[in-house]
Amino acid sequence: MTVSFAPDPNARLSKAINGLIDEALEHETAIQWPRDYLGGSRMGVECLRALGYEYFDQQMAHAQVTHLKRLEGGADDAEKFLEKRGTKFDGQVIRRFRLGHLHEPETARWLKAAGFELLTHDSRGRQFGWSVHVDGRKLGGSIDGVFVGGPPELGTVKLAYPLLFEHKIMKAEKWRAFQKDGAAKSHPQYVAQCQICMRQMEGLTGALLVGLNTDTSELHVEHIPFDPAEAERVFERGLQVVRAAKPETLPRLYGAKPTDFRCKWCDWRDECWSQPEDTKPVQGDRPPWA
Ligand code: SF4
């Protein structure tokens, strides 16, 4: 038998194709118009200061492209600006986001086939969503859907409709943690997202957080009752971020140090730890894009 140590041509081919796809997806993502609001899906981010950096970065980019677009020939300049800014997500992460969006209507279809009345879009084909304007800043989000009817009781859980539908795809390990420990422990950010959406959509008694195991196609579903106090806490966090004059006025992670493992992978680590420990908000301070 002859053993070849030459690189497998198909491995090279695959690597090249994956590289081209990633490049294209990263470009597509980079040139998307930056959000002008703080999204409900982000309000449960553990570190408020990190959320502040993310929000300020987006707002600055949004202000910049809006300004460029108003100028003659500005559309090209706006795109060049966004291209140069790039995206912090690599192609593989973007693929995962896209997969999540693709799986969502299919899971909704399964649930409808199983007897749930589930609305995912309004009569004009738009996703349901919410937004709040506070002091010229915006908080908002869209929801995956609303269960308006279905079985009144399943297992030992009584289901009072309408209920929020929140769908997430999970790799097997994360899905097992969700199943074993419950969302509050395994995915607190998803619980916060459900609470803020229930607060804003009004009339919802709870949420069904549906986790799809992308390895096995199994669903684990958690019933999350609406908790007005918790929803208010999440909303207040959002307000704190959009009202901040700069991210450094927002608290760091509780007890964090520059060497903290929780800060190790943070995108804002350098900015965060090069700033003074406690920068108090200054009365009348306006954020730079305002
Ligand atoms: S470095 Fe740590 S404390 Fe600073 S923003 Fe990031 S997570 Fe928060």
PDB file of C-alpha atoms in Angstrom, residues 75-288:
ATOM      1  CA  ALA A  75     -24.306  56.172  -0.444  1.00  0.00           C
ATOM      2  CA  ASP A  76     -20.951  54.866  -1.709  1.00  0.00           C
ATOM      3  CA  ASP A  77     -19.066  56.587   1.095  1.00  0.00           C
ATOM      4  CA  ALA A  78     -21.463  55.137   3.645  1.00  0.00           C
ATOM      5  CA  GLU A  79     -20.823  51.651   2.267  1.00  0.00           C
ATOM      6  CA  LYS A  80     -17.062  52.222   2.241  1.00  0.00           C
ATOM      7  CA  PHE A  81     -17.235  53.395   5.842  1.00  0.00           C
ATOM      8  CA  LEU A  82     -19.146  50.248   6.858  1.00  0.00           C
ATOM      9  CA  GLU A  83     -16.777  48.008   4.878  1.00  0.00           C
ATOM     10  CA  LYS A  84     -13.795  49.539   6.619  1.00  0.00           C
ATOM     11  CA  ARG A  85     -15.466  49.206   9.997  1.00  0.00           C
ATOM     12  CA  GLY A  86     -16.093  45.507   9.301  1.00  0.00           C
ATOM     13  CA  THR A  87     -17.954  43.110  11.548  1.00  0.00           C
ATOM     14  CA  LYS A  88     -16.881  41.525  14.802  1.00  0.00           C
ATOM     15  CA  PHE A  89     -18.576  38.260  13.781  1.00  0.00           C
ATOM     16  CA  ASP A  90     -16.625  35.744  11.767  1.00  0.00           C
ATOM     17  CA  GLY A  91     -18.240  33.821   8.915  1.00  0.00           C
ATOM     18  CA  GLN A  92     -18.917  30.721  10.970  1.00  0.00           C
ATOM     19  CA  VAL A  93     -20.814  32.674  13.617  1.00  0.00           C
ATOM     20  CA  ILE A  94     -22.840  34.406  10.894  1.00  0.00           C
ATOM     21  CA  ARG A  95     -23.705  30.989   9.389  1.00  0.00           C
ATOM     22  CA  ARG A  96     -25.035  29.937  12.770  1.00  0.00           C
ATOM     23  CA  PHE A  97     -27.232  33.062  13.019  1.00  0.00           C
ATOM     24  CA  ARG A  98     -28.596  32.337   9.560  1.00  0.00           C
ATOM     25  CA  LEU A  99     -29.304  28.726  10.476  1.00  0.00           C
ATOM     26  CA  GLY A 100     -31.288  29.955  13.475  1.00  0.00           C
ATOM     27  CA  HIS A 101     -33.463  32.078  11.182  1.00  0.00           C
ATOM     28  CA  LEU A 102     -33.948  29.175   8.781  1.00  0.00           C
ATOM     29  CA  HIS A 103     -34.939  26.721  11.507  1.00  0.00           C
ATOM     30  CA  GLU A 104     -37.458  29.072  13.105  1.00  0.00           C
ATOM     31  CA  PRO A 105     -40.287  28.810  10.504  1.00  0.00           C
ATOM     32  CA  GLU A 106     -39.808  25.046  10.355  1.00  0.00           C
ATOM     33  CA  THR A 107     -40.156  24.672  14.128  1.00  0.00           C
ATOM     34  CA  ALA A 108     -43.237  26.941  13.953  1.00  0.00           C
ATOM     35  CA  ARG A 109     -44.656  24.615  11.300  1.00  0.00           C
ATOM     36  CA  TRP A 110     -44.056  21.558  13.543  1.00  0.00           C
ATOM     37  CA  LEU A 111     -45.819  23.284  16.430  1.00  0.00           C
ATOM     38  CA  LYS A 112     -48.792  24.223  14.272  1.00  0.00           C
ATOM     39  CA  ALA A 113     -48.992  20.636  12.984  1.00  0.00           C
ATOM     40  CA  ALA A 114     -49.043  19.513  16.625  1.00  0.00           C
ATOM     41  CA  GLY A 115     -52.170  21.579  17.297  1.00  0.00           C
ATOM     42  CA  PHE A 116     -50.946  24.990  18.436  1.00  0.00           C
ATOM     43  CA  GLU A 117     -52.373  28.154  16.925  1.00  0.00           C
ATOM     44  CA  LEU A 118     -49.251  30.160  16.386  1.00  0.00           C
ATOM     45  CA  LEU A 119     -49.033  33.587  14.756  1.00  0.00           C
ATOM     46  CA  THR A 120     -45.595  34.560  13.516  1.00  0.00           C
ATOM     47  CA  HIS A 121     -46.482  37.482  11.205  1.00  0.00           C
ATOM     48  CA  ASP A 122     -49.211  40.107  10.988  1.00  0.00           C
ATOM     49  CA  SER A 123     -51.755  40.377   8.145  1.00  0.00           C
ATOM     50  CA  ARG A 124     -49.203  42.316   6.061  1.00  0.00           C
ATOM     51  CA  GLY A 125     -46.526  39.643   6.472  1.00  0.00           C
ATOM     52  CA  ARG A 126     -44.453  41.608   8.972  1.00  0.00           C
ATOM     53  CA  GLN A 127     -42.903  40.193  12.125  1.00  0.00           C
ATOM     54  CA  PHE A 128     -44.486  41.391  15.359  1.00  0.00           C
ATOM     55  CA  GLY A 129     -42.342  43.808  17.301  1.00  0.00           C
ATOM     56  CA  TRP A 130     -42.186  46.678  19.736  1.00  0.00           C
ATOM     57  CA  SER A 131     -40.314  49.904  20.269  1.00  0.00           C
ATOM     58  CA  VAL A 132     -40.130  52.574  22.969  1.00  0.00           C
ATOM     59  CA  HIS A 133     -38.696  56.071  22.597  1.00  0.00           C
ATOM     60  CA  VAL A 134     -37.111  57.596  25.681  1.00  0.00           C
ATOM     61  CA  ASP A 135     -35.323  60.969  25.660  1.00  0.00           C
ATOM     62  CA  GLY A 136     -34.714  60.670  21.913  1.00  0.00           C
ATOM     63  CA  ARG A 137     -33.243  57.153  22.223  1.00  0.00           C
ATOM     64  CA  LYS A 138     -34.923  53.960  21.155  1.00  0.00           C
ATOM     65  CA  LEU A 139     -35.319  50.488  22.605  1.00  0.00           C
ATOM     66  CA  GLY A 140     -37.003  47.781  20.583  1.00  0.00           C
ATOM     67  CA  GLY A 141     -37.163  44.286  19.274  1.00  0.00           C
ATOM     68  CA  SER A 142     -39.129  41.765  17.298  1.00  0.00           C
ATOM     69  CA  ILE A 143     -40.669  38.545  18.539  1.00  0.00           C
ATOM     70  CA  ASP A 144     -40.773  35.097  16.972  1.00  0.00           C
ATOM     71  CA  GLY A 145     -44.519  34.794  17.443  1.00  0.00           C
ATOM     72  CA  VAL A 146     -47.507  34.410  19.733  1.00  0.00           C
ATOM     73  CA  PHE A 147     -49.367  31.210  20.598  1.00  0.00           C
ATOM     74  CA  VAL A 148     -53.005  32.262  20.583  1.00  0.00           C
ATOM     75  CA  GLY A 149     -54.414  28.809  21.238  1.00  0.00           C
ATOM     76  CA  GLY A 150     -53.544  25.189  21.792  1.00  0.00           C
ATOM     77  CA  PRO A 151     -53.816  22.461  24.405  1.00  0.00           C
ATOM     78  CA  PRO A 152     -54.853  23.902  27.795  1.00  0.00           C
ATOM     79  CA  GLU A 153     -52.542  21.572  29.658  1.00  0.00           C
ATOM     80  CA  LEU A 154     -49.556  19.438  28.658  1.00  0.00           C
ATOM     81  CA  GLY A 155     -47.736  17.159  31.067  1.00  0.00           C
ATOM     82  CA  THR A 156     -48.287  18.956  34.351  1.00  0.00           C
ATOM     83  CA  VAL A 157     -48.056  22.482  32.885  1.00  0.00           C
ATOM     84  CA  LYS A 158     -51.233  24.533  32.465  1.00  0.00           C
ATOM     85  CA  LEU A 159     -51.027  26.785  29.416  1.00  0.00           C
ATOM     86  CA  ALA A 160     -53.011  30.039  29.454  1.00  0.00           C
ATOM     87  CA  TYR A 161     -52.934  31.758  26.061  1.00  0.00           C
ATOM     88  CA  PRO A 162     -51.704  34.025  24.580  1.00  0.00           C
ATOM     89  CA  LEU A 163     -48.096  32.977  25.121  1.00  0.00           C
ATOM     90  CA  LEU A 164     -44.913  34.364  23.622  1.00  0.00           C
ATOM     91  CA  PHE A 165     -43.054  32.054  21.203  1.00  0.00           C
ATOM     92  CA  GLU A 166     -39.286  32.386  21.479  1.00  0.00           C
ATOM     93  CA  HIS A 167     -37.175  30.038  19.409  1.00  0.00           C
ATOM     94  CA  LYS A 168     -33.460  29.283  19.791  1.00  0.00           C
ATOM     95  CA  ILE A 169     -31.191  26.776  18.130  1.00  0.00           C
ATOM     96  CA  MET A 170     -28.638  25.145  20.405  1.00  0.00           C
ATOM     97  CA  LYS A 171     -25.707  22.810  19.995  1.00  0.00           C
ATOM     98  CA  ALA A 172     -26.164  19.525  21.878  1.00  0.00           C
ATOM     99  CA  GLU A 173     -24.097  20.515  24.905  1.00  0.00           C
ATOM    100  CA  LYS A 174     -25.910  23.831  25.430  1.00  0.00           C
ATOM    101  CA  TRP A 175     -29.257  22.162  24.795  1.00  0.00           C
ATOM    102  CA  ARG A 176     -28.556  19.512  27.449  1.00  0.00           C
ATOM    103  CA  ALA A 177     -27.658  22.255  29.939  1.00  0.00           C
ATOM    104  CA  PHE A 178     -30.966  24.002  29.104  1.00  0.00           C
ATOM    105  CA  GLN A 179     -32.833  20.737  29.626  1.00  0.00           C
ATOM    106  CA  LYS A 180     -31.009  19.816  32.840  1.00  0.00           C
ATOM    107  CA  ASP A 181     -30.593  23.181  34.586  1.00  0.00           C
ATOM    108  CA  GLY A 182     -33.404  25.316  33.166  1.00  0.00           C
ATOM    109  CA  ALA A 183     -33.093  28.539  31.202  1.00  0.00           C
ATOM    110  CA  ALA A 184     -32.580  30.812  34.229  1.00  0.00           C
ATOM    111  CA  LYS A 185     -29.281  29.053  34.868  1.00  0.00           C
ATOM    112  CA  SER A 186     -28.253  27.933  31.379  1.00  0.00           C
ATOM    113  CA  HIS A 187     -29.458  30.916  29.276  1.00  0.00           C
ATOM    114  CA  PRO A 188     -30.391  33.875  31.522  1.00  0.00           C
ATOM    115  CA  GLN A 189     -30.131  36.254  28.563  1.00  0.00           C
ATOM    116  CA  TYR A 190     -32.948  34.417  26.778  1.00  0.00           C
ATOM    117  CA  VAL A 191     -35.131  34.630  29.893  1.00  0.00           C
ATOM    118  CA  ALA A 192     -34.471  38.387  30.100  1.00  0.00           C
ATOM    119  CA  GLN A 193     -35.410  38.697  26.426  1.00  0.00           C
ATOM    120  CA  CYS A 194     -38.690  36.835  27.040  1.00  0.00           C
ATOM    121  CA  GLN A 195     -39.521  39.055  30.022  1.00  0.00           C
ATOM    122  CA  ILE A 196     -38.873  42.351  28.226  1.00  0.00           C
ATOM    123  CA  CYS A 197     -40.879  41.178  25.193  1.00  0.00           C
ATOM    124  CA  MET A 198     -43.787  40.101  27.394  1.00  0.00           C
ATOM    125  CA  ARG A 199     -43.691  43.489  29.138  1.00  0.00           C
ATOM    126  CA  GLN A 200     -43.860  45.327  25.843  1.00  0.00           C
ATOM    127  CA  MET A 201     -46.313  43.143  23.924  1.00  0.00           C
ATOM    128  CA  GLU A 202     -48.848  43.229  26.797  1.00  0.00           C
ATOM    129  CA  GLY A 203     -51.505  40.659  27.588  1.00  0.00           C
ATOM    130  CA  LEU A 204     -49.149  37.656  27.389  1.00  0.00           C
ATOM    131  CA  THR A 205     -49.362  35.338  30.376  1.00  0.00           C
ATOM    132  CA  GLY A 206     -46.015  33.712  29.779  1.00  0.00           C
ATOM    133  CA  ALA A 207     -43.607  32.432  27.171  1.00  0.00           C
ATOM    134  CA  LEU A 208     -42.700  29.093  25.667  1.00  0.00           C
ATOM    135  CA  LEU A 209     -38.953  29.152  25.152  1.00  0.00           C
ATOM    136  CA  VAL A 210     -38.329  26.491  22.518  1.00  0.00           C
ATOM    137  CA  GLY A 211     -34.786  25.155  22.204  1.00  0.00           C
ATOM    138  CA  LEU A 212     -33.977  23.076  19.134  1.00  0.00           C
ATOM    139  CA  ASN A 213     -31.076  20.665  19.472  1.00  0.00           C
ATOM    140  CA  THR A 214     -29.392  21.011  16.076  1.00  0.00           C
ATOM    141  CA  ASP A 215     -27.660  17.632  16.490  1.00  0.00           C
ATOM    142  CA  THR A 216     -30.778  15.570  17.146  1.00  0.00           C
ATOM    143  CA  SER A 217     -33.696  17.847  16.102  1.00  0.00           C
ATOM    144  CA  GLU A 218     -35.237  17.356  19.574  1.00  0.00           C
ATOM    145  CA  LEU A 219     -37.086  20.233  21.184  1.00  0.00           C
ATOM    146  CA  HIS A 220     -36.910  21.193  24.821  1.00  0.00           C
ATOM    147  CA  VAL A 221     -39.597  23.668  25.817  1.00  0.00           C
ATOM    148  CA  GLU A 222     -39.657  25.737  28.976  1.00  0.00           C
ATOM    149  CA  HIS A 223     -42.741  27.592  30.171  1.00  0.00           C
ATOM    150  CA  ILE A 224     -41.656  30.953  31.558  1.00  0.00           C
ATOM    151  CA  PRO A 225     -44.406  32.792  33.434  1.00  0.00           C
ATOM    152  CA  PHE A 226     -44.531  36.564  32.973  1.00  0.00           C
ATOM    153  CA  ASP A 227     -42.797  38.188  35.939  1.00  0.00           C
ATOM    154  CA  PRO A 228     -43.592  41.943  35.919  1.00  0.00           C
ATOM    155  CA  ALA A 229     -40.885  42.771  38.494  1.00  0.00           C
ATOM    156  CA  GLU A 230     -38.200  40.950  36.512  1.00  0.00           C
ATOM    157  CA  ALA A 231     -39.426  42.506  33.252  1.00  0.00           C
ATOM    158  CA  GLU A 232     -39.154  45.949  34.895  1.00  0.00           C
ATOM    159  CA  ARG A 233     -35.615  45.199  36.050  1.00  0.00           C
ATOM    160  CA  VAL A 234     -34.589  44.263  32.503  1.00  0.00           C
ATOM    161  CA  PHE A 235     -36.266  47.386  31.101  1.00  0.00           C
ATOM    162  CA  GLU A 236     -34.472  49.563  33.666  1.00  0.00           C
ATOM    163  CA  ARG A 237     -31.138  48.060  32.573  1.00  0.00           C
ATOM    164  CA  GLY A 238     -31.956  49.044  29.008  1.00  0.00           C
ATOM    165  CA  LEU A 239     -32.866  52.572  30.098  1.00  0.00           C
ATOM    166  CA  GLN A 240     -29.638  52.873  32.048  1.00  0.00           C
ATOM    167  CA  VAL A 241     -27.678  52.023  28.879  1.00  0.00           C
ATOM    168  CA  VAL A 242     -29.506  54.320  26.457  1.00  0.00           C
ATOM    169  CA  ARG A 243     -29.455  57.205  28.957  1.00  0.00           C
ATOM    170  CA  ALA A 244     -25.728  56.902  29.725  1.00  0.00           C
ATOM    171  CA  ALA A 245     -23.520  59.749  28.526  1.00  0.00           C
ATOM    172  CA  LYS A 246     -20.704  57.261  27.940  1.00  0.00           C
ATOM    173  CA  PRO A 247     -20.144  53.533  28.565  1.00  0.00           C
ATOM    174  CA  GLU A 248     -17.664  54.205  31.376  1.00  0.00           C
ATOM    175  CA  THR A 249     -20.494  55.545  33.551  1.00  0.00           C
ATOM    176  CA  LEU A 250     -22.044  52.082  33.487  1.00  0.00           C
ATOM    177  CA  PRO A 251     -21.007  49.500  36.079  1.00  0.00           C
ATOM    178  CA  ARG A 252     -18.486  46.838  35.201  1.00  0.00           C
ATOM    179  CA  LEU A 253     -19.248  43.242  36.011  1.00  0.00           C
ATOM    180  CA  TYR A 254     -19.646  42.854  39.737  1.00  0.00           C
ATOM    181  CA  GLY A 255     -16.246  42.432  41.358  1.00  0.00           C
ATOM    182  CA  ALA A 256     -14.398  42.261  38.007  1.00  0.00           C
ATOM    183  CA  LYS A 257     -10.643  42.835  37.712  1.00  0.00           C
ATOM    184  CA  PRO A 258      -8.604  43.277  34.494  1.00  0.00           C
ATOM    185  CA  THR A 259      -7.447  39.683  34.850  1.00  0.00           C
ATOM    186  CA  ASP A 260     -10.959  38.371  35.415  1.00  0.00           C
ATOM    187  CA  PHE A 261     -11.797  35.315  33.295  1.00  0.00           C
ATOM    188  CA  ARG A 262     -15.195  36.902  32.558  1.00  0.00           C
ATOM    189  CA  CYS A 263     -13.400  39.822  30.857  1.00  0.00           C
ATOM    190  CA  LYS A 264     -10.894  37.695  28.984  1.00  0.00           C
ATOM    191  CA  TRP A 265     -12.997  37.320  25.810  1.00  0.00           C
ATOM    192  CA  CYS A 266     -14.752  40.671  26.040  1.00  0.00           C
ATOM    193  CA  ASP A 267     -14.489  42.760  22.835  1.00  0.00           C
ATOM    194  CA  TRP A 268     -14.254  45.926  24.940  1.00  0.00           C
ATOM    195  CA  ARG A 269     -11.601  44.802  27.386  1.00  0.00           C
ATOM    196  CA  ASP A 270      -8.957  47.344  26.341  1.00  0.00           C
ATOM    197  CA  GLU A 271     -11.324  50.324  26.362  1.00  0.00           C
ATOM    198  CA  CYS A 272     -12.877  49.228  29.637  1.00  0.00           C
ATOM    199  CA  TRP A 273      -9.709  48.766  31.638  1.00  0.00           C
ATOM    200  CA  SER A 274      -7.865  51.795  30.245  1.00  0.00           C
ATOM    201  CA  GLN A 275     -10.563  54.067  31.712  1.00  0.00           C
ATOM    202  CA  PRO A 276     -10.635  55.427  35.274  1.00  0.00           C
ATOM    203  CA  GLU A 277     -12.353  53.168  37.786  1.00  0.00           C
ATOM    204  CA  ASP A 278     -15.396  55.343  38.404  1.00  0.00           C
ATOM    205  CA  THR A 279     -16.449  58.065  36.005  1.00  0.00           C
ATOM    206  CA  LYS A 280     -19.568  59.677  37.380  1.00  0.00           C
ATOM    207  CA  PRO A 281     -22.162  60.875  34.859  1.00  0.00           C
ATOM    208  CA  VAL A 282     -21.868  64.625  34.324  1.00  0.00           C
ATOM    209  CA  GLN A 283     -25.120  66.565  34.359  1.00  0.00           C
ATOM    210  CA  GLY A 284     -26.088  67.608  30.851  1.00  0.00           C
ATOM    211  CA  ASP A 285     -23.535  65.319  29.175  1.00  0.00           C
ATOM    212  CA  ARG A 286     -24.749  64.211  25.750  1.00  0.00           C
ATOM    213  CA  PRO A 287     -23.474  61.130  23.975  1.00  0.00           C
ATOM    214  CA  PRO A 288     -21.220  61.952  21.004  1.00  0.00           C
TER     215      PRO A 288
END
